[in-house]
Coordinates of C-alpha atoms in Angstrom, one line a residue:
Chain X
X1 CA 122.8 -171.3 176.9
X2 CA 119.8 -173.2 178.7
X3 CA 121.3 -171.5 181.7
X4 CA 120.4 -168.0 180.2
X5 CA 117.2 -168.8 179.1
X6 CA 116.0 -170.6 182.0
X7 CA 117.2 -167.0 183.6
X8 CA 115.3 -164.7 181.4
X9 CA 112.3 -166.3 181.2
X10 CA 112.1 -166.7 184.6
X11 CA 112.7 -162.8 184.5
X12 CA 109.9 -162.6 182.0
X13 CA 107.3 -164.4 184.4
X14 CA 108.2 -162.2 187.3
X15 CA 107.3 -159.2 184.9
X16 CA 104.4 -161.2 183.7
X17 CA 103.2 -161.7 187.8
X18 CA 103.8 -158.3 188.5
X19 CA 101.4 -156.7 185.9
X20 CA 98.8 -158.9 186.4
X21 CA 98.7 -158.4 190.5
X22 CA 99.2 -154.3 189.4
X23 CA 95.9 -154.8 187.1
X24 CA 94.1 -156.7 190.1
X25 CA 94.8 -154.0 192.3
X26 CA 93.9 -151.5 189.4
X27 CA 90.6 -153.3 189.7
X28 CA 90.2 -153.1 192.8
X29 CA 90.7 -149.4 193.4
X30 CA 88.2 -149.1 190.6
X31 CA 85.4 -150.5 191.9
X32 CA 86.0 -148.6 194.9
X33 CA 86.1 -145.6 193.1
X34 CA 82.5 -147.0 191.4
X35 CA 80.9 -148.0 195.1
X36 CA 81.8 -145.1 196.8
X37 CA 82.0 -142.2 193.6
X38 CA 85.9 -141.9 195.0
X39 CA 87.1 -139.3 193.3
X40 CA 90.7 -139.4 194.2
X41 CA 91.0 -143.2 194.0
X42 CA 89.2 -143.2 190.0
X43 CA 92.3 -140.4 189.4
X44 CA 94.8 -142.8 190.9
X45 CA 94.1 -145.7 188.9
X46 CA 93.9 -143.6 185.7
X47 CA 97.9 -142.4 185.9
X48 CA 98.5 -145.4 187.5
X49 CA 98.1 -147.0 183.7
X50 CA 101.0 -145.6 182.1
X51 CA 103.2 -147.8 184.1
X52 CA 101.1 -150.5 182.9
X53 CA 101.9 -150.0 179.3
X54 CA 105.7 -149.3 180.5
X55 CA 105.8 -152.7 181.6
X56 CA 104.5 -154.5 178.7
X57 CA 107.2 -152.7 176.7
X58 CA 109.9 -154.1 179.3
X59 CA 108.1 -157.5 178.9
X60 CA 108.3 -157.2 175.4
X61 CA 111.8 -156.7 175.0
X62 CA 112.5 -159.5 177.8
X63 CA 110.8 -161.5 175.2
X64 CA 112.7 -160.4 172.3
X65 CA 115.7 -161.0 174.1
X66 CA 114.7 -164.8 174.8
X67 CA 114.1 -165.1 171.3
X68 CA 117.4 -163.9 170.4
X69 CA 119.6 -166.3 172.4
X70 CA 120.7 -168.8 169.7
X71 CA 118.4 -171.5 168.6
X72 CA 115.9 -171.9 171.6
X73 CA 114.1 -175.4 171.4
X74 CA 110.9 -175.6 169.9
X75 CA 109.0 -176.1 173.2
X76 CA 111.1 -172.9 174.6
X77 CA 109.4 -171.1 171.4
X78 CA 106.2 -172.0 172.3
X79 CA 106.8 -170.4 175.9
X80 CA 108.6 -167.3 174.8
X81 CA 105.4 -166.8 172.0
X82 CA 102.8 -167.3 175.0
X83 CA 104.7 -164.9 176.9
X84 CA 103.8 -161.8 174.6
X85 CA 100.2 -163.3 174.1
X86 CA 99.9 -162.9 178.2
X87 CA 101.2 -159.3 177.8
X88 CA 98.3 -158.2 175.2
X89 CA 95.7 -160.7 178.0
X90 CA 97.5 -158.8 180.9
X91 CA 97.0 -155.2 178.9
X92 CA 93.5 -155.4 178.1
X93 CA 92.5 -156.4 182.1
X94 CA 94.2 -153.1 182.6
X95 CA 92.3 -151.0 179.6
X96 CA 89.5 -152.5 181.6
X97 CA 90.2 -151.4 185.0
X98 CA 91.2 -148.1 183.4
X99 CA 87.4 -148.1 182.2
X100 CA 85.7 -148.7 184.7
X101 CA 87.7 -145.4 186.6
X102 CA 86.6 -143.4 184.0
X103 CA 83.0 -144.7 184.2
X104 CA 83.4 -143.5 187.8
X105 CA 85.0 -140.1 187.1
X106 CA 83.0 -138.9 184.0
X107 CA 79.8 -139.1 186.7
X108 CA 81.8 -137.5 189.5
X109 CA 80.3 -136.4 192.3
X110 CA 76.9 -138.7 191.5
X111 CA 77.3 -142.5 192.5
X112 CA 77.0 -144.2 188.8
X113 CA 75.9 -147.7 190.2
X114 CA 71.7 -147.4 191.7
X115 CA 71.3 -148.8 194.8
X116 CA 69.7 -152.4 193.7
X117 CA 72.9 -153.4 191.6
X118 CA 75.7 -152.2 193.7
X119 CA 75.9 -155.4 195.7
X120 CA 76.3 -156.9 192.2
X121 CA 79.1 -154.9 191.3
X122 CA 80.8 -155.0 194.9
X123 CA 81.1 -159.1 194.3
X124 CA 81.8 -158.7 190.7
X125 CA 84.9 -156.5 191.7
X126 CA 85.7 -158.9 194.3
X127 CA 85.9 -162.1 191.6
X128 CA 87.9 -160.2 189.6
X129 CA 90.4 -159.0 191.9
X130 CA 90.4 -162.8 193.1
X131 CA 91.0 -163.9 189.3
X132 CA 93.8 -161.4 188.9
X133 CA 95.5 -162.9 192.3
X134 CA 95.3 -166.2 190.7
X135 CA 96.5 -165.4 187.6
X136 CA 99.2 -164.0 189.5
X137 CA 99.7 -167.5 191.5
X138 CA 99.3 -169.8 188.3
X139 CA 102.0 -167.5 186.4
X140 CA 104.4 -168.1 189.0
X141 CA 103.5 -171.7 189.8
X142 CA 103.3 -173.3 186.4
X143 CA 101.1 -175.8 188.1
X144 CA 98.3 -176.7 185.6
X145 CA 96.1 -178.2 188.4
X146 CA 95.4 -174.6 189.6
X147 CA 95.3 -173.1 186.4
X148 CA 92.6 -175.4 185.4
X149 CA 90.9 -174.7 188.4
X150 CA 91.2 -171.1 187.6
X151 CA 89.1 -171.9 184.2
X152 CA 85.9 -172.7 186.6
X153 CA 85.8 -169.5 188.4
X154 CA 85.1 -167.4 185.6
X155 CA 81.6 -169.3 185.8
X156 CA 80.6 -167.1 188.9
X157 CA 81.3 -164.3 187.2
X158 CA 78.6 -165.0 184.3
X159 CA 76.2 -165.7 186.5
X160 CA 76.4 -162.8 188.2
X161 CA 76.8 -160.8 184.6
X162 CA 73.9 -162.6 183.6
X163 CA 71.6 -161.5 186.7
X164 CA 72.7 -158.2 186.6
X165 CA 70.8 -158.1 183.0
X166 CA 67.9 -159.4 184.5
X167 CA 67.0 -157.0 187.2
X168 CA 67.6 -154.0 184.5
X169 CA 65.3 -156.1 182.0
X170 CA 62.5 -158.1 184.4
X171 CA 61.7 -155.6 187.2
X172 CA 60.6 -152.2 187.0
X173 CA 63.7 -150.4 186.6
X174 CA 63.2 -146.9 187.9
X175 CA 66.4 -145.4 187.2
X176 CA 66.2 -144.5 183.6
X177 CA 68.3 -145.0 180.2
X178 CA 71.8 -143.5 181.0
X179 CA 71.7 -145.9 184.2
X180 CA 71.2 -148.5 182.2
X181 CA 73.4 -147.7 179.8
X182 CA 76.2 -147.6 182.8
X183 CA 75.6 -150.6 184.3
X184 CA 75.1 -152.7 180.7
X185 CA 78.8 -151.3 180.3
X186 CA 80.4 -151.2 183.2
X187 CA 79.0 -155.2 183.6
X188 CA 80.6 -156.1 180.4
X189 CA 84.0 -154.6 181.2
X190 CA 84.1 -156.8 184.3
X191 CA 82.8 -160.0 182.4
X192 CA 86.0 -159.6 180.1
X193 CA 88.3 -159.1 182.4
X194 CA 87.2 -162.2 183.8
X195 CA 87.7 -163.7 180.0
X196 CA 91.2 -162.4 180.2
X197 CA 92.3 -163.7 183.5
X198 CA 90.6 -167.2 182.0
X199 CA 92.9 -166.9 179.1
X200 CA 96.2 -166.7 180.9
X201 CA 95.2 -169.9 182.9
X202 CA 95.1 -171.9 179.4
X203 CA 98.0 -170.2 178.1
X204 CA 99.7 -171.6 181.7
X205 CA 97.9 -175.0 181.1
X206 CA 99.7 -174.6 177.7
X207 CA 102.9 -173.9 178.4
X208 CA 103.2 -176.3 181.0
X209 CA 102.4 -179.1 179.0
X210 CA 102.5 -178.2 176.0
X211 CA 98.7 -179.2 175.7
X212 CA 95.2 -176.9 175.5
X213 CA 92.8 -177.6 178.3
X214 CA 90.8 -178.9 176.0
X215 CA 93.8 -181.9 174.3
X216 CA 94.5 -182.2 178.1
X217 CA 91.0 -183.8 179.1
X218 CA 91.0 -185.9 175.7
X219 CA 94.4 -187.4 177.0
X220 CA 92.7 -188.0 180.6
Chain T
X1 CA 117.3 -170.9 154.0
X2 CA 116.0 -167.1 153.2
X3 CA 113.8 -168.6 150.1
X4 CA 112.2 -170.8 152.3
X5 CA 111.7 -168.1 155.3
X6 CA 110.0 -166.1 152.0
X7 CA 108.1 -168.3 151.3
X8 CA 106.6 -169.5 154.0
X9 CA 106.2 -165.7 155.6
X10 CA 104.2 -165.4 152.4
X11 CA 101.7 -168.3 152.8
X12 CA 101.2 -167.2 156.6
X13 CA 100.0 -164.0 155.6
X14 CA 97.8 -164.9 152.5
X15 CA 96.3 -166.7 155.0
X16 CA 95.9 -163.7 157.8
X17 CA 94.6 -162.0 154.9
X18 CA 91.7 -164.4 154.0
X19 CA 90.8 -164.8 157.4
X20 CA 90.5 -161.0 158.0
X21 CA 88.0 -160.9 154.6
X22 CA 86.2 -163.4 156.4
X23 CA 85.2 -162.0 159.7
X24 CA 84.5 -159.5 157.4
X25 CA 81.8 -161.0 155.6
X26 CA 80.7 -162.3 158.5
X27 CA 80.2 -158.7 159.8
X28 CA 78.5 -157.5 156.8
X29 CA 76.1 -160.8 157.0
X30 CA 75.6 -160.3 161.0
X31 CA 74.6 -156.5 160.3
X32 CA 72.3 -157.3 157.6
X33 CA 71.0 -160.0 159.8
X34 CA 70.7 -157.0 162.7
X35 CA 68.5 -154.8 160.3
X36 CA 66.4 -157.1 158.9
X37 CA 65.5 -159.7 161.3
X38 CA 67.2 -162.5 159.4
X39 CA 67.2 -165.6 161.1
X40 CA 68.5 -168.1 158.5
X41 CA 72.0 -165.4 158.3
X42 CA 72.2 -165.0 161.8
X43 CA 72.7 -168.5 161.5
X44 CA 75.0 -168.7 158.6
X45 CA 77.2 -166.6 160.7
X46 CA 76.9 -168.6 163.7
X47 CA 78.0 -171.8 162.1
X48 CA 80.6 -170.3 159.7
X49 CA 82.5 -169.1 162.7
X50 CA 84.0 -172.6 163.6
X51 CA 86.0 -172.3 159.8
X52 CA 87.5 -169.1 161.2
X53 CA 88.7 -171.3 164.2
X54 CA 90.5 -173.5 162.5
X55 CA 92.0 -171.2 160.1
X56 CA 93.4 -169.3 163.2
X57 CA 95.2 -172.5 164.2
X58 CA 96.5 -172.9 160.9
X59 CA 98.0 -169.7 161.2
X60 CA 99.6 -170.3 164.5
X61 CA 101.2 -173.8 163.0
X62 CA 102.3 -171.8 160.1
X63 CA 104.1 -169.1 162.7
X64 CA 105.7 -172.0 164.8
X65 CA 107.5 -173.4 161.5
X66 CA 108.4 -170.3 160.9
X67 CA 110.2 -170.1 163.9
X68 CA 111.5 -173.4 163.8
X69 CA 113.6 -172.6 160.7
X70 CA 117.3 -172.4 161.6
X71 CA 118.0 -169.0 163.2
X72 CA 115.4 -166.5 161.8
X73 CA 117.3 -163.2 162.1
X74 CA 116.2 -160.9 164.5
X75 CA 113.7 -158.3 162.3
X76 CA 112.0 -162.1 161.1
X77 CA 111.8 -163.2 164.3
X78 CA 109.8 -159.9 165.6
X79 CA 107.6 -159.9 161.9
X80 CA 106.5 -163.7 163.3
X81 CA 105.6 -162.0 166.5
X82 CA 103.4 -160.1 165.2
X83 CA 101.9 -163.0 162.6
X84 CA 100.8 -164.5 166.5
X85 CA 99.2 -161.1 167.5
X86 CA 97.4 -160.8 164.5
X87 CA 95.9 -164.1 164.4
X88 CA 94.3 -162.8 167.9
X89 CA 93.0 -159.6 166.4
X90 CA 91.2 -161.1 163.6
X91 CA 89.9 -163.8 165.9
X92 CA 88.4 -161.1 168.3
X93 CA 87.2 -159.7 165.0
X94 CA 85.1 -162.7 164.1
X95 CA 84.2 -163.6 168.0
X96 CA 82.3 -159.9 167.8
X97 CA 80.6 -160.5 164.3
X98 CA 79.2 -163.5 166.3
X99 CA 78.3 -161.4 169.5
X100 CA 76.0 -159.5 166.5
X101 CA 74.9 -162.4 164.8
X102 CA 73.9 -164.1 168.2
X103 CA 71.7 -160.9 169.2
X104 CA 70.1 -160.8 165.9
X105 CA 69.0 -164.6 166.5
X106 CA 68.0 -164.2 170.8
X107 CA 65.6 -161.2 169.5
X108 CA 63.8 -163.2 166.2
X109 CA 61.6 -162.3 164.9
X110 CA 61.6 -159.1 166.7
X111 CA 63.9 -156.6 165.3
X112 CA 66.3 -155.6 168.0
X113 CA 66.9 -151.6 167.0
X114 CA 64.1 -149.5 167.3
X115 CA 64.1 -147.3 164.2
X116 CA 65.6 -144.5 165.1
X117 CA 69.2 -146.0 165.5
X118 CA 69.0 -148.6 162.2
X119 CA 70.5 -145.6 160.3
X120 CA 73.5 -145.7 162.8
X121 CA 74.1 -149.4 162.8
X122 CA 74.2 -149.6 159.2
X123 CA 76.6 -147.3 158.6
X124 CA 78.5 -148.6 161.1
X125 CA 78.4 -151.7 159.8
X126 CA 79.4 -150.1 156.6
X127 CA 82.7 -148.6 158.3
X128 CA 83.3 -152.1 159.9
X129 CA 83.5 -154.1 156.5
X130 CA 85.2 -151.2 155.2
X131 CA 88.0 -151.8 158.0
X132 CA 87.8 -155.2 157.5
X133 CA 88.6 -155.2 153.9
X134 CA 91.2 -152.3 154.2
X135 CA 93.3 -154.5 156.7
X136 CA 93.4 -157.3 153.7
X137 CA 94.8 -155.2 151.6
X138 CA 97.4 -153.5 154.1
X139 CA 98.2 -157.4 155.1
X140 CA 99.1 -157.9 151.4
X141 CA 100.7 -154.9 150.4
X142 CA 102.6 -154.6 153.5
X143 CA 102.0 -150.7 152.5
X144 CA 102.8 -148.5 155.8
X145 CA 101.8 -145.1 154.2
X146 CA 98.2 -147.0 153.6
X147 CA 98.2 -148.7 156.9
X148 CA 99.0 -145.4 158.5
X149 CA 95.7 -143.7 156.6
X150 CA 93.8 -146.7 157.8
X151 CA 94.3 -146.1 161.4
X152 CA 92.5 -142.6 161.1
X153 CA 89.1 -144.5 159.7
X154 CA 88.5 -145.4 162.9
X155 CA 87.3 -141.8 164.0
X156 CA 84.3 -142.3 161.9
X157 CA 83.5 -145.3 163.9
X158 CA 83.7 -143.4 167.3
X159 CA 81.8 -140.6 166.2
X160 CA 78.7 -142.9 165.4
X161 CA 79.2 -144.5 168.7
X162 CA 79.3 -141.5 170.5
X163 CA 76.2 -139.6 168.5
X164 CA 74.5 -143.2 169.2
X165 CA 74.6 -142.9 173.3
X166 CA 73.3 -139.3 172.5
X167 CA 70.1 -140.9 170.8
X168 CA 69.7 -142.9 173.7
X169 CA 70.3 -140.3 176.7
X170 CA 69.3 -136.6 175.7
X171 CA 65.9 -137.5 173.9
X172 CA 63.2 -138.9 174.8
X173 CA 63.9 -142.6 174.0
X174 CA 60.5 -144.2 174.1
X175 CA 61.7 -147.9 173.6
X176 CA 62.7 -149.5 177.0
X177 CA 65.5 -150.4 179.0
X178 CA 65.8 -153.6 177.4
X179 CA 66.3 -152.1 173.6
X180 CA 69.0 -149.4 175.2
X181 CA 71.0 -152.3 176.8
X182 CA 70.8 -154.3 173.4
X183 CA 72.0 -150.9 171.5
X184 CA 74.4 -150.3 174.2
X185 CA 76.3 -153.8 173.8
X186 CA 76.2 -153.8 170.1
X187 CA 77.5 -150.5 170.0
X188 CA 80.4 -151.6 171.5
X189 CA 80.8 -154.6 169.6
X190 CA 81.1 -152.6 166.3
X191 CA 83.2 -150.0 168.0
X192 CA 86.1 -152.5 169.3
X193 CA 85.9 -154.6 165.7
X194 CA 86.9 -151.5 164.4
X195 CA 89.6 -151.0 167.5
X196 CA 91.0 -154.4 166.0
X197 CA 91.3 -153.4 162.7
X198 CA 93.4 -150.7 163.9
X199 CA 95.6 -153.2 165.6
X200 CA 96.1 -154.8 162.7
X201 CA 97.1 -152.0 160.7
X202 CA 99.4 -150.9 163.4
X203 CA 101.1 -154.2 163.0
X204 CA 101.7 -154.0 159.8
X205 CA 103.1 -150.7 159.9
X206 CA 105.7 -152.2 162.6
X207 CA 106.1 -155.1 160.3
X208 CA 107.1 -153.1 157.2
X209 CA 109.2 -150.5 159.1
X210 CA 110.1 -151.7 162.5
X211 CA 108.9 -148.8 164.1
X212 CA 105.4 -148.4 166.1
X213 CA 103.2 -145.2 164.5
X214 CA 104.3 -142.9 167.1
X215 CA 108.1 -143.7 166.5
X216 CA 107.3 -143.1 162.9
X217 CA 105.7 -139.7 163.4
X218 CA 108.4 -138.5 165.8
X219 CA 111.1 -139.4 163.4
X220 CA 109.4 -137.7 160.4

């Protein structure tokens, strides 16, 4: 019996690491598509998402299945339950990416991004493909060193968020509402996805200890 | 065994169910707080937000006893499930009240919308509580034919959202790139509370009938 489950959820985290490097690279094409008003590439990443939400379904039931095998342990609960919470993390990185393609389609053939914040969102895209790669590594690790590591690079990512706000607020911003309007969303989608790739590192941290960060440095 | 599986199934969701009033009090206190430049509410909101904290991990604790009764059948096991993913819906819910709240306080004692969009916020605060207070009442009645009607509510929502970015792009908006990026963000922060409260409806009507919405429809 711990044979099987060691099995399946060992199935499950392959799933698990191959969403979230097929949301980085979702990501990636999408701020492509952003930089360079790529066309083809925003189209791509758009029907690429339905075998996104195929896989969650497929992780789902892998889930379901682990549940089912006769009386895991109560630590083995805790894993299988974090395993459908990193689905819905996983999912939501990929509504993001998905947003950000649309962003880039909907103005089609115009560049969205003005010249002044592209460079913000050409290193913003980079982080978060980066994130996405580590969530990737952490997932199939299970080393809670790296995932707590992980935690600390989402900083970069606010401060960059955070700067973006001030060049549309504190300078003379000649590029008009709908711009703005853009690049305050289009900075937010990237901010959570950051969130998101943060929140599979604790639920890593969590699952291999059985501790939050948080009881983790309490303990140290 | 089954009494006690009752039971406690029960208390979990009385408890979902106040938590999911709560964030929305807390919206209809952060929107007021929006409109009217109120300070000391912004603030109510901000420090009542830890309680929904720890009522989420109540919840959780709740859902892993549940679990760790002997051999929950399968249809249990998956209503459990869900217990988890709405305890993340409802915390989103309350973590977005805050994002409100939070704005309300950075801009005192300036109001932060220019009058011309208060009229939209309002009544979208209005459909947010409304939500809010719907998905209670779904949570305890465990009624899928309301849950199903609540999942249409959310169109109003979206059509305020949308009419809002027209305000903002096709007239002449006279009030700044700062006040569009503060409407922009709090746009969306009404518009995925009420995304939530879909979710949460969704899961009930999965909870009461073991089939998603769509497998519902398609079998009707």
């Amino acid at each position: 019996m711990r044979d099987a489950y060691q099995e399946q959820m060992s199935a499950l985290n392959t799933v698990l690491g191959q969403m979230v490097e097929e949301v980085g690279r979702a990501m990636e094409m999408s701020t492509r598509s952003l930089l360079e008003a790529d066309l083809e590439l925003a189209e791509r990443v758009i029907s690429d998402h339905d075998a996104i939400a195929e896989q969650s379904v497929e992780a789902e039931d892998l889930a379901f299945k682990l549940m089912a095998l006769q009386a895991p342990v109560a630590g083995d609960l805790r894993s299988i339950v974090s395993g459908f919470q990193l689905v819905s993390e996983i999912d939501r990185m990929g509504a993001l990416a998905l947003h950000v393609a649309k962003v880039a389609r909907r103005r089609h053939p115009a560049k969205v991004l003005p010249e002044e914040v592209a460079g913000y969102f050409e290193e913003m895209g980079r982080l978060a493909v980066e994130l996405a790669h580590n969530a990737h590594r952490v997932l199939e690790s299970q080393d809670y060193h790296d995932a707590l590591s992980l935690m600390d690079d989402d900083d970069a990512m606010d401060d960059l968020h955070r700067h973006l706000f001030t060049v549309m607020m504190d300078r003379e911003w000649e590029h008009g509402v709908s711009a703005a309007v853009d690049v305050t969303l289009l900075g937010r989608y990237y901010e959570r996805y950051a969130d998101h790739a943060v929140l599979i590192a604790r639920r890593v941290v969590f699952q291999a200890t059985g501790k939050t960060p948080e009881q983790l440095l309490e303990a140290s």
